Amino acid sequence: NSFLAQMKKNMDLSSLHGSELKQKLKELHQRICKLEAEKYDLEKRNERQTNDKNMLGENKQDLLAKTDEHEIMRLVQADFGLGLLRETSNFEKESKIFSPISISMALAMCHVGARNNTADEIGKVIGAGASREEILKYFSELMVEINKTDKLFTLDTANRIYFADRKDFELLENFKNVLNQHYQGEFQMIEFWNEENEGIAKKAAAEINTFVEKATREKIKNLIDYQLFDKWTRMVLVNAVYFKGKWQYKFEERNTQSKKFYFSDGKEKEVS
């Protein structure tokens, strides 16, 4: 009640003129924007708490039973992407763009070499419990489809696994063969860390960053910090995606106008 009374008082604009009226309207607009943002956050939080169901709905198992393998995998990937978006939105307040399929592809590559509980957990996330063969087949065909040329857009993917160059760490030939054949994967042995030489870690990070920068046509730079490496680092899995599309209706630059954009916290910024 006290809040409503205060709002009513604030909305009495009859005695204001000129710059005072403009300032008061601006303050009211900012307060309304903030309240709407808080209301939206609260509604979404309650929705997640009371109805934490994924996009496949209440009868998920029934739906999967009636659907072919590839369609199931597509639904699972969409579900994974939305789930990832929900999780990141819980603790990230700034805007983010990420590629769920890029993350799935990296996990699929890990799944090739995983066994026991690790393989089961990854399989549940990217394949809803599908067999190792089904997951391999789906992502292998997806890689081919993604890398097809198209006049309307450019979509390139690049995969590489960096393994620790150590005598006590040896890769199975079958693992390397499967990734090369199905995921167009590249392998590179690299020294990640040396207790007596910090330059080793810096060199490893620079090499990985160069690969990512080249794969993304210089859109992603300095992805890896050398301080992430330590004596326990055995593998770094890199999946880079580059996308460039053409607008169906191209926006004409001459139509651009500068306007003020008001944030929910009351801040404002000139945008065009």
CSV table of C-alpha atoms in Angstrom, one decimal:
chain,number,residue,atom,x,y,z
A,1,ASN,CA,0.0,0.0,0.0
A,2,SER,CA,2.8,2.4,0.9
A,3,PHE,CA,4.4,1.7,-2.5
A,4,LEU,CA,1.2,2.3,-4.4
A,5,ALA,CA,0.7,5.6,-2.4
A,6,GLN,CA,4.2,6.7,-3.3
A,7,MET,CA,3.6,5.8,-7.0
A,8,LYS,CA,0.3,7.8,-7.0
A,9,LYS,CA,2.2,10.7,-5.4
A,10,ASN,CA,4.9,10.5,-8.0
A,11,MET,CA,2.4,10.4,-10.8
A,12,ASP,CA,0.9,13.7,-9.8
A,13,LEU,CA,2.4,15.7,-12.6
A,14,SER,CA,0.0,18.6,-12.8
A,15,SER,CA,2.3,21.1,-11.1
A,16,LEU,CA,5.3,20.2,-13.2
A,17,HIS,CA,6.4,21.9,-16.4
A,18,GLY,CA,9.3,21.8,-18.8
A,19,SER,CA,12.5,20.1,-17.7
A,20,GLU,CA,11.0,19.1,-14.4
A,21,LEU,CA,8.2,17.3,-16.1
A,22,LYS,CA,10.6,15.6,-18.5
A,23,GLN,CA,12.8,14.5,-15.6
A,24,LYS,CA,9.9,13.1,-13.7
A,25,LEU,CA,8.6,11.1,-16.7
A,26,LYS,CA,12.1,9.7,-17.2
A,27,GLU,CA,12.3,8.6,-13.6
A,28,LEU,CA,8.9,6.9,-13.8
A,29,HIS,CA,9.8,5.2,-17.0
A,30,GLN,CA,13.0,3.8,-15.4
A,31,ARG,CA,11.1,2.6,-12.4
A,32,ILE,CA,8.5,0.8,-14.5
A,33,CYS,CA,11.3,-0.8,-16.6
A,34,LYS,CA,13.0,-2.0,-13.4
A,35,LEU,CA,9.7,-3.4,-12.0
A,36,GLU,CA,8.9,-5.2,-15.2
A,37,ALA,CA,12.4,-6.8,-15.3
A,38,GLU,CA,12.1,-7.9,-11.7
A,39,LYS,CA,8.6,-9.3,-12.4
A,40,TYR,CA,9.9,-11.2,-15.4
A,41,ASP,CA,12.8,-12.7,-13.4
A,42,LEU,CA,10.5,-13.7,-10.6
A,43,GLU,CA,8.0,-15.4,-13.0
A,44,LYS,CA,10.7,-17.3,-14.8
A,45,ARG,CA,12.3,-18.4,-11.5
A,46,ASN,CA,9.0,-19.6,-10.2
A,47,GLU,CA,8.3,-21.4,-13.5
A,48,ARG,CA,11.6,-23.2,-13.3
A,49,GLN,CA,11.0,-24.2,-9.7
A,50,THR,CA,7.4,-25.4,-10.1
A,51,ASN,CA,7.6,-26.8,-13.6
A,52,ASP,CA,11.1,-28.0,-14.3
A,53,LYS,CA,10.2,-30.0,-17.4
A,54,ASN,CA,12.2,-30.1,-20.6
A,55,MET,CA,10.9,-29.3,-24.0
A,56,LEU,CA,10.0,-33.0,-24.7
A,57,GLY,CA,7.2,-32.6,-22.2
A,58,GLU,CA,5.6,-34.9,-19.6
A,59,ASN,CA,5.3,-37.9,-21.9
A,60,LYS,CA,9.0,-37.9,-23.0
A,61,GLN,CA,9.5,-41.6,-23.0
A,62,ASP,CA,6.3,-42.2,-25.0
A,63,LEU,CA,7.4,-39.7,-27.5
A,64,LEU,CA,10.9,-41.2,-27.9
A,65,ALA,CA,9.3,-44.7,-28.3
A,66,LYS,CA,7.3,-43.5,-31.3
A,67,THR,CA,10.2,-41.6,-33.0
A,68,ASP,CA,13.0,-42.7,-35.3
A,69,GLU,CA,16.6,-42.6,-34.0
A,70,HIS,CA,17.7,-39.5,-35.9
A,71,GLU,CA,14.6,-37.5,-34.9
A,72,ILE,CA,15.2,-38.6,-31.3
A,73,MET,CA,18.8,-37.3,-31.4
A,74,ARG,CA,17.6,-34.0,-32.9
A,75,LEU,CA,15.0,-33.6,-30.1
A,76,VAL,CA,17.7,-34.5,-27.5
A,77,GLN,CA,20.1,-31.8,-28.9
A,78,ALA,CA,17.3,-29.2,-28.8
A,79,ASP,CA,16.5,-30.2,-25.2
A,80,PHE,CA,20.2,-30.1,-24.3
A,81,GLY,CA,20.5,-26.6,-25.8
A,82,LEU,CA,17.5,-25.3,-23.9
A,83,GLY,CA,18.7,-26.9,-20.7
A,84,LEU,CA,22.1,-25.3,-21.1
A,85,LEU,CA,20.4,-21.9,-21.7
A,86,ARG,CA,18.3,-22.3,-18.5
A,87,GLU,CA,21.4,-23.2,-16.4
A,88,THR,CA,23.5,-20.3,-17.7
A,89,SER,CA,20.6,-17.8,-17.2
A,90,ASN,CA,20.5,-18.7,-13.5
A,91,PHE,CA,23.9,-17.2,-12.8
A,92,GLU,CA,24.7,-15.0,-15.8
A,93,LYS,CA,23.2,-11.6,-15.9
A,94,GLU,CA,24.8,-10.3,-19.1
A,95,SER,CA,23.9,-11.3,-22.6
A,96,LYS,CA,25.6,-14.4,-24.0
A,97,ILE,CA,25.7,-16.2,-27.3
A,98,PHE,CA,26.7,-19.9,-27.5
A,99,SER,CA,26.5,-22.8,-29.8
A,100,PRO,CA,24.9,-25.9,-28.1
A,101,ILE,CA,25.8,-28.1,-31.1
A,102,SER,CA,29.5,-27.1,-30.7
A,103,ILE,CA,29.4,-28.2,-27.1
A,104,SER,CA,27.6,-31.4,-28.0
A,105,MET,CA,30.2,-32.1,-30.7
A,106,ALA,CA,33.0,-31.7,-28.2
A,107,LEU,CA,31.3,-34.0,-25.7
A,108,ALA,CA,30.7,-36.6,-28.5
A,109,MET,CA,34.4,-36.6,-29.3
A,110,CYS,CA,35.1,-37.3,-25.6
A,111,HIS,CA,32.5,-40.0,-25.6
A,112,VAL,CA,34.5,-42.0,-28.1
A,113,GLY,CA,37.3,-42.5,-25.5
A,114,ALA,CA,35.1,-42.6,-22.4
A,115,ARG,CA,34.2,-45.8,-20.5
A,116,ASN,CA,32.0,-46.9,-17.6
A,117,ASN,CA,30.3,-44.2,-15.6
A,118,THR,CA,31.9,-41.4,-17.6
A,119,ALA,CA,30.6,-42.8,-20.9
A,120,ASP,CA,27.1,-43.3,-19.4
A,121,GLU,CA,26.9,-39.7,-18.1
A,122,ILE,CA,28.0,-38.2,-21.4
A,123,GLY,CA,25.7,-40.5,-23.3
A,124,LYS,CA,22.7,-39.4,-21.2
A,125,VAL,CA,23.4,-35.8,-21.9
A,126,ILE,CA,24.0,-35.9,-25.7
A,127,GLY,CA,22.1,-39.0,-26.6
A,128,ALA,CA,19.4,-39.7,-24.0
A,129,GLY,CA,20.9,-43.1,-23.3
A,130,ALA,CA,21.4,-44.0,-27.0
A,131,SER,CA,24.0,-46.6,-27.8
A,132,ARG,CA,27.6,-45.7,-28.5
A,133,GLU,CA,27.1,-46.7,-32.2
A,134,GLU,CA,24.0,-44.5,-32.5
A,135,ILE,CA,25.7,-41.5,-31.1
A,136,LEU,CA,28.7,-42.0,-33.3
A,137,LYS,CA,26.6,-42.4,-36.4
A,138,TYR,CA,24.5,-39.3,-35.7
A,139,PHE,CA,27.3,-36.9,-35.0
A,140,SER,CA,29.4,-38.3,-37.8
A,141,GLU,CA,26.6,-37.6,-40.3
A,142,LEU,CA,26.0,-34.2,-38.7
A,143,MET,CA,29.6,-33.2,-39.3
A,144,VAL,CA,29.2,-34.0,-43.0
A,145,GLU,CA,26.0,-32.0,-43.2
A,146,ILE,CA,27.4,-29.0,-41.4
A,147,ASN,CA,30.4,-28.8,-43.6
A,148,LYS,CA,28.4,-28.8,-46.9
A,149,THR,CA,28.7,-25.6,-48.8
A,150,ASP,CA,25.7,-23.3,-49.1
A,151,LYS,CA,25.3,-20.0,-51.0
A,152,LEU,CA,23.2,-18.4,-48.3
A,153,PHE,CA,25.5,-18.9,-45.4
A,154,THR,CA,29.0,-20.0,-44.3
A,155,LEU,CA,29.3,-22.6,-41.5
A,156,ASP,CA,32.7,-24.1,-40.8
A,157,THR,CA,33.6,-26.4,-37.9
A,158,ALA,CA,37.1,-27.3,-36.7
A,159,ASN,CA,38.0,-30.0,-34.2
A,160,ARG,CA,41.3,-30.7,-32.6
A,161,ILE,CA,42.5,-32.5,-29.5
A,162,TYR,CA,45.7,-31.6,-27.9
A,163,PHE,CA,47.3,-34.3,-25.8
A,164,ALA,CA,50.0,-34.1,-23.2
A,165,ASP,CA,53.3,-35.1,-24.7
A,166,ARG,CA,54.4,-37.4,-21.9
A,167,LYS,CA,56.0,-40.9,-21.7
A,168,ASP,CA,53.3,-42.1,-19.2
A,169,PHE,CA,50.4,-41.0,-21.4
A,170,GLU,CA,49.7,-43.1,-24.5
A,171,LEU,CA,46.8,-43.0,-26.9
A,172,LEU,CA,45.1,-46.1,-28.3
A,173,GLU,CA,45.2,-46.3,-32.0
A,174,ASN,CA,41.5,-47.2,-32.2
A,175,PHE,CA,40.6,-44.0,-30.4
A,176,LYS,CA,42.6,-41.9,-32.9
A,177,ASN,CA,41.2,-43.8,-35.9
A,178,VAL,CA,37.6,-43.3,-34.9
A,179,LEU,CA,38.0,-39.6,-34.4
A,180,ASN,CA,39.8,-39.1,-37.6
A,181,GLN,CA,37.3,-41.1,-39.6
A,182,HIS,CA,34.0,-39.8,-38.0
A,183,TYR,CA,34.8,-36.4,-36.5
A,184,GLN,CA,37.4,-35.1,-38.9
A,185,GLY,CA,39.5,-34.7,-35.8
A,186,GLU,CA,43.1,-33.6,-35.7
A,187,PHE,CA,45.6,-34.7,-33.1
A,188,GLN,CA,48.6,-32.9,-31.7
A,189,MET,CA,50.9,-33.9,-28.9
A,190,ILE,CA,51.9,-30.8,-26.9
A,191,GLU,CA,53.7,-30.0,-23.7
A,192,PHE,CA,51.3,-28.2,-21.5
A,193,TRP,CA,53.3,-27.5,-18.3
A,194,ASN,CA,56.8,-27.5,-16.9
A,195,GLU,CA,57.4,-26.7,-13.3
A,196,GLU,CA,60.7,-25.0,-14.1
A,197,ASN,CA,59.7,-23.2,-17.2
A,198,GLU,CA,56.5,-21.1,-17.4
A,199,GLY,CA,57.2,-20.4,-21.0
A,200,ILE,CA,56.1,-23.9,-21.9
A,201,ALA,CA,52.5,-23.3,-20.8
A,202,LYS,CA,52.5,-19.9,-22.5
A,203,LYS,CA,53.7,-21.5,-25.8
A,204,ALA,CA,51.0,-24.2,-25.5
A,205,ALA,CA,48.3,-21.6,-25.0
A,206,ALA,CA,49.5,-19.5,-27.9
A,207,GLU,CA,49.5,-22.5,-30.2
A,208,ILE,CA,45.9,-23.4,-29.3
A,209,ASN,CA,44.8,-19.7,-29.5
A,210,THR,CA,46.3,-19.5,-33.0
A,211,PHE,CA,44.3,-22.5,-34.2
A,212,VAL,CA,41.0,-21.1,-32.8
A,213,GLU,CA,41.7,-17.6,-34.2
A,214,LYS,CA,42.4,-19.1,-37.7
A,215,ALA,CA,39.3,-21.5,-37.5
A,216,THR,CA,37.0,-18.6,-36.6
A,217,ARG,CA,38.5,-16.2,-39.1
A,218,GLU,CA,39.9,-14.0,-36.3
A,219,LYS,CA,36.5,-13.7,-34.5
A,220,ILE,CA,37.7,-15.5,-31.3
A,221,LYS,CA,41.1,-14.5,-29.9
A,222,ASN,CA,43.0,-15.4,-26.7
A,223,LEU,CA,40.5,-18.2,-25.8
A,224,ILE,CA,43.0,-20.1,-23.6
A,225,ASP,CA,44.9,-18.6,-20.6
A,226,TYR,CA,48.2,-20.4,-20.0
A,227,GLN,CA,47.4,-20.4,-16.3
A,228,LEU,CA,44.7,-23.0,-16.9
A,229,PHE,CA,47.4,-25.6,-17.4
A,230,ASP,CA,49.1,-27.5,-14.6
A,231,LYS,CA,50.9,-30.7,-13.9
A,232,TRP,CA,47.6,-32.7,-14.2
A,233,THR,CA,46.6,-31.4,-17.6
A,234,ARG,CA,46.4,-34.3,-20.1
A,235,MET,CA,44.1,-33.2,-22.8
A,236,VAL,CA,42.5,-30.0,-24.3
A,237,LEU,CA,39.6,-30.5,-26.6
A,238,VAL,CA,38.9,-27.7,-29.0
A,239,ASN,CA,35.8,-27.3,-31.1
A,240,ALA,CA,35.5,-24.0,-33.1
A,241,VAL,CA,32.5,-22.9,-35.1
A,242,TYR,CA,32.3,-20.1,-37.6
A,243,PHE,CA,29.0,-18.8,-39.0
A,244,LYS,CA,28.3,-16.0,-41.4
A,245,GLY,CA,24.8,-15.7,-42.9
A,246,LYS,CA,23.1,-13.3,-45.4
A,247,TRP,CA,20.1,-11.3,-44.3
A,248,GLN,CA,16.9,-12.1,-46.2
A,249,TYR,CA,16.0,-8.4,-46.0
A,250,LYS,CA,19.2,-6.4,-45.7
A,251,PHE,CA,19.0,-3.4,-43.5
A,252,GLU,CA,20.0,-0.2,-45.2
A,253,GLU,CA,22.6,1.8,-43.3
A,254,ARG,CA,21.0,5.1,-44.3
A,255,ASN,CA,18.0,4.2,-42.2
A,256,THR,CA,20.0,4.1,-39.0
A,257,GLN,CA,19.1,6.6,-36.3
A,258,SER,CA,20.6,7.2,-32.9
A,259,LYS,CA,18.2,6.8,-30.0
A,260,LYS,CA,18.5,6.5,-26.2
A,261,PHE,CA,18.1,2.9,-24.8
A,262,TYR,CA,17.0,2.6,-21.2
A,263,PHE,CA,18.2,-0.3,-19.1
A,264,SER,CA,16.2,-1.9,-16.3
A,265,ASP,CA,18.6,-0.5,-13.7
A,266,GLY,CA,18.0,3.1,-14.8
A,267,LYS,CA,21.1,3.5,-16.9
A,268,GLU,CA,20.9,4.8,-20.4
A,269,LYS,CA,23.0,4.5,-23.5
A,270,GLU,CA,23.0,6.1,-27.0
A,271,VAL,CA,22.6,3.3,-29.6
A,272,SER,CA,22.0,3.2,-33.3
